[in-house]
PDB file of C-alpha atoms in Angstrom:
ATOM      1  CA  UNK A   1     125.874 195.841 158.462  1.00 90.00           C
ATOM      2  CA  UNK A   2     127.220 195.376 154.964  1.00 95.00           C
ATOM      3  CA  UNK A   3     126.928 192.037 153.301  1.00 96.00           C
ATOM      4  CA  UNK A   4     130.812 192.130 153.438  1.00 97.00           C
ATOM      5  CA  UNK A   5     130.846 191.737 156.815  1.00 97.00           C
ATOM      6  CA  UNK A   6     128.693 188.055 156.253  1.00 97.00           C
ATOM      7  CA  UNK A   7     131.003 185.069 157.660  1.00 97.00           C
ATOM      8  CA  UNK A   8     128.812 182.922 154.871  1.00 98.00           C
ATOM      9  CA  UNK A   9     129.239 185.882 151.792  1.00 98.00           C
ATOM     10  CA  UNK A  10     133.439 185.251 153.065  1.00 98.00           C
ATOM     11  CA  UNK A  11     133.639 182.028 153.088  1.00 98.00           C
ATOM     12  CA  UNK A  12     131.371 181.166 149.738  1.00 98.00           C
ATOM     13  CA  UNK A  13     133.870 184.479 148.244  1.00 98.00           C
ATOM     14  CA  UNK A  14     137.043 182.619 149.130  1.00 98.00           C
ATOM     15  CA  UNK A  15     136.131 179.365 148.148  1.00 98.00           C
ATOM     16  CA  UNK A  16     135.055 180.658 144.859  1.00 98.00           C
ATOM     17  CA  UNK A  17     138.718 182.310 144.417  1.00 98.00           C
ATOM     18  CA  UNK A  18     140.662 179.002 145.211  1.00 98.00           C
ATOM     19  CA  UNK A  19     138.198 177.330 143.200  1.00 98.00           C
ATOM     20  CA  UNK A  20     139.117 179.508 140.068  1.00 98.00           C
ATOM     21  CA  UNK A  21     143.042 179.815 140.761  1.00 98.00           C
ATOM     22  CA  UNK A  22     143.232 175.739 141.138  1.00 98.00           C
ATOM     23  CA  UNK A  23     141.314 175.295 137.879  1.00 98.00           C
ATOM     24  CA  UNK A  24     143.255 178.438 136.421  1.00 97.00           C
ATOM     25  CA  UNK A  25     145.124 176.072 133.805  1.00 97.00           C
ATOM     26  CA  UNK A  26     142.230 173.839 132.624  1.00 97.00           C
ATOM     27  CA  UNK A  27     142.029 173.308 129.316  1.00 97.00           C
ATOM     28  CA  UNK A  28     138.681 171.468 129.491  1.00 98.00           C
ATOM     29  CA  UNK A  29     136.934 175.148 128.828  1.00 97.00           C
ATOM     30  CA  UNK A  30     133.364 173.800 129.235  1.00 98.00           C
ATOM     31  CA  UNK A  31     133.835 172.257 132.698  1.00 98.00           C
ATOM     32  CA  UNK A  32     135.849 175.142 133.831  1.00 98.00           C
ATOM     33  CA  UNK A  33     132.963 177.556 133.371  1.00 98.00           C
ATOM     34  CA  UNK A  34     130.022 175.658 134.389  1.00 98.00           C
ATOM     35  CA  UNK A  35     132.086 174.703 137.708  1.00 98.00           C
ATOM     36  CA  UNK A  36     133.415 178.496 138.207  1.00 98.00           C
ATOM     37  CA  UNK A  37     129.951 179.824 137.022  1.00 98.00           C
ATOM     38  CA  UNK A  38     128.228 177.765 140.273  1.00 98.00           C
ATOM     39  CA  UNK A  39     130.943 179.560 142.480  1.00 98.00           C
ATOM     40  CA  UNK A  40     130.674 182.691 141.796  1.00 98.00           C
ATOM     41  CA  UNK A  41     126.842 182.433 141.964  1.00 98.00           C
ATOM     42  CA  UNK A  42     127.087 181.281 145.520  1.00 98.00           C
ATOM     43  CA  UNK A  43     128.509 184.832 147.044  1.00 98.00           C
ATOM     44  CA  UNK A  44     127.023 186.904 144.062  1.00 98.00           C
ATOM     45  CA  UNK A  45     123.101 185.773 145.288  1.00 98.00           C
ATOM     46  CA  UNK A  46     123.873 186.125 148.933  1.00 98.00           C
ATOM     47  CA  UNK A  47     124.829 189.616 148.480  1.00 98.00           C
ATOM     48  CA  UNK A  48     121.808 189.951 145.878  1.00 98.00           C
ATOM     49  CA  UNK A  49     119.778 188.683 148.530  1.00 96.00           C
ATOM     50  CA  UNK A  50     121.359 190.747 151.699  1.00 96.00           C
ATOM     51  CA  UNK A  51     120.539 193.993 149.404  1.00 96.00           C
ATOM     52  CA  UNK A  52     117.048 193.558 148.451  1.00 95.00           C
ATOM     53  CA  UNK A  53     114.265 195.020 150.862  1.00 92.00           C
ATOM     54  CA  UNK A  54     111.892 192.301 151.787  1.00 91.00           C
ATOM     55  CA  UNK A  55     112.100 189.202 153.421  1.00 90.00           C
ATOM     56  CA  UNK A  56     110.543 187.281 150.772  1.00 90.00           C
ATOM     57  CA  UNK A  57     113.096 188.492 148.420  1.00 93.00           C
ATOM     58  CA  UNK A  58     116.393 187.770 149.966  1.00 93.00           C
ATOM     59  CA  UNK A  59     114.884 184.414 151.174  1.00 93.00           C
ATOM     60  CA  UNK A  60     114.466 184.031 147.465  1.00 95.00           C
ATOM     61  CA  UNK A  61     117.789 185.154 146.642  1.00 97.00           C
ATOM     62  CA  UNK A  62     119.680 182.763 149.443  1.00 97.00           C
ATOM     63  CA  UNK A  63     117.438 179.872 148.270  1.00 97.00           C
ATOM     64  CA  UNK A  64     119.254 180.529 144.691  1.00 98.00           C
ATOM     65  CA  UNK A  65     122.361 180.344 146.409  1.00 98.00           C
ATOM     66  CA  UNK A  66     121.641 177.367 147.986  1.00 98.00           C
ATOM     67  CA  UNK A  67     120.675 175.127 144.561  1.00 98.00           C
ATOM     68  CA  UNK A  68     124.239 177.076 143.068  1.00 98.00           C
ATOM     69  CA  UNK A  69     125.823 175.268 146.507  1.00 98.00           C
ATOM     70  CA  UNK A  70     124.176 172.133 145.328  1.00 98.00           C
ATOM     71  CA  UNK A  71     125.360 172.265 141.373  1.00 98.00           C
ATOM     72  CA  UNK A  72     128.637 173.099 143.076  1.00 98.00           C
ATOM     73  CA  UNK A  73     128.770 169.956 144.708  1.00 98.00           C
ATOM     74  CA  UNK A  74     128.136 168.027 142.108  1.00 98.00           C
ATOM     75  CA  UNK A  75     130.721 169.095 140.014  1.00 98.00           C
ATOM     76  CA  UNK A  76     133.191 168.599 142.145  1.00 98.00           C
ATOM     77  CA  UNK A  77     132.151 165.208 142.636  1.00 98.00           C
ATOM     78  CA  UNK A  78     132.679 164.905 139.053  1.00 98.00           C
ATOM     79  CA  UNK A  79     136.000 166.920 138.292  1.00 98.00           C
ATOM     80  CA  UNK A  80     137.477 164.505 140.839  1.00 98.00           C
ATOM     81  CA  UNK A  81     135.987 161.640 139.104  1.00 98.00           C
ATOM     82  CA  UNK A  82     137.208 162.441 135.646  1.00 98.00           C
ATOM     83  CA  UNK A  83     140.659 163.197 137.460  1.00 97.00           C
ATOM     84  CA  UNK A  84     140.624 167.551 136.922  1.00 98.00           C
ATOM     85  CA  UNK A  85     140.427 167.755 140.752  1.00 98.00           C
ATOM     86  CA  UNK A  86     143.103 165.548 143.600  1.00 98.00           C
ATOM     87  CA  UNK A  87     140.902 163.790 145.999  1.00 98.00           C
ATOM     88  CA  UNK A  88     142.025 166.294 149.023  1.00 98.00           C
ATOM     89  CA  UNK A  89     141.278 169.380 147.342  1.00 98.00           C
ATOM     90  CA  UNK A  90     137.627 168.080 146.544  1.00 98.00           C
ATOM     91  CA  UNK A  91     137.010 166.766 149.725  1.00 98.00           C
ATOM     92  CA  UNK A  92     137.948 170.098 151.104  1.00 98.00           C
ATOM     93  CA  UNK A  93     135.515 171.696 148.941  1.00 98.00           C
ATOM     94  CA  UNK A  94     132.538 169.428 149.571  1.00 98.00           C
ATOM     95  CA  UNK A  95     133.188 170.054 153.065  1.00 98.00           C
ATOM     96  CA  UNK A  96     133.464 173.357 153.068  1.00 98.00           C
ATOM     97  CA  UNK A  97     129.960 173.613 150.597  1.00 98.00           C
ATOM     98  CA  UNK A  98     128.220 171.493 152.877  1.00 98.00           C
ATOM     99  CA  UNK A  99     128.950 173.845 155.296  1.00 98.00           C
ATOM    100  CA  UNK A 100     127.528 176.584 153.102  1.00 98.00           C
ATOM    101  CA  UNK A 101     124.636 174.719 152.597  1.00 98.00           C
ATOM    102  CA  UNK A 102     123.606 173.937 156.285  1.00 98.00           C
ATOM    103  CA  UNK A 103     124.601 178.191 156.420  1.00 97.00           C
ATOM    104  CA  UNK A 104     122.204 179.178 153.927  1.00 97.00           C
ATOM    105  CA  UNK A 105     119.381 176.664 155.257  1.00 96.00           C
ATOM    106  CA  UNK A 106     119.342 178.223 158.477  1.00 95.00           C
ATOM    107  CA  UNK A 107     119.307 181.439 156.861  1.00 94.00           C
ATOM    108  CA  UNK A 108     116.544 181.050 154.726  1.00 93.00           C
ATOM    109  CA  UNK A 109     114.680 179.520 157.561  1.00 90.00           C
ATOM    110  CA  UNK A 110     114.863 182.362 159.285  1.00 87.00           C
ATOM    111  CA  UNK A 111     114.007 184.554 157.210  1.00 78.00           C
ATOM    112  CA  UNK A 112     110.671 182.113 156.044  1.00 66.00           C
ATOM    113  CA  UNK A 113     110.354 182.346 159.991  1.00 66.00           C
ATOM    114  CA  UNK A 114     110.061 186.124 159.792  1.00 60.00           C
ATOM    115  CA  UNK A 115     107.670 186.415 156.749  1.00 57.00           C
ATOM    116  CA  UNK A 116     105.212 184.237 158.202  1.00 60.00           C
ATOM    117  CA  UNK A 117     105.207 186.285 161.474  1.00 61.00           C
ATOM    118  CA  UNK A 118     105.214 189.540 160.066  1.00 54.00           C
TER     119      UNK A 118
END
């Protein structure tokens, strides 16, 4: 299996793309990178993770993903509260990273699960 082939390194991967084509013509530079900087870390440390050897380490590298799902949210939460994001679009995104959240949980879980067998 290739990390590719992850329904969670797809998802986080195509939220991060809307995410940067919506905020495409922001001019607040700042916000625009720290907000598209979270996203991209969110697919970039799953497939970190998925690549490395031991269990320890890709728990390690999901759990990074996880706090980059978490500044995620919170920017969004912002950009719609300063007005650089409509109220639909964020809620779709703060559903949809919730959902990567709850993902990546259960993922690092299980891999905890697995290093404390093994």
């Amino acid at each position: 299996m290739r990390f590719e082939e992850l329904s969670i390194w797809r998802r986080s991967s195509a939220l991060c793309v809307e995410l940067y084509r919506y905020l495409r013509e922001l001019k607040d530079f700042g916000f625009r990178d720290q907000i598209t900087r979270s996203a991209l870390s969110v697919p970039s440390n799953i497939a970190e993770g998925f690549e490395r050897d031991s269990s320890k380490e890709r728990a390690r590298f999901w759990s990074y993903a996880k706090g980059s799902v978490g500044e995620l949210r919170t920017q969004i939460h912002i950009g719609q509260q300063i007005g650089y994001l409509e109220p639909e679009v964020a809620a779709k995104w703060l559903q949809e990273s919730e959902e990567l959240s709850r993902m990546l949980h259960a993922m690092i879980r299980g891999m905890r699960h697995d290093i404390t067998k093994g």
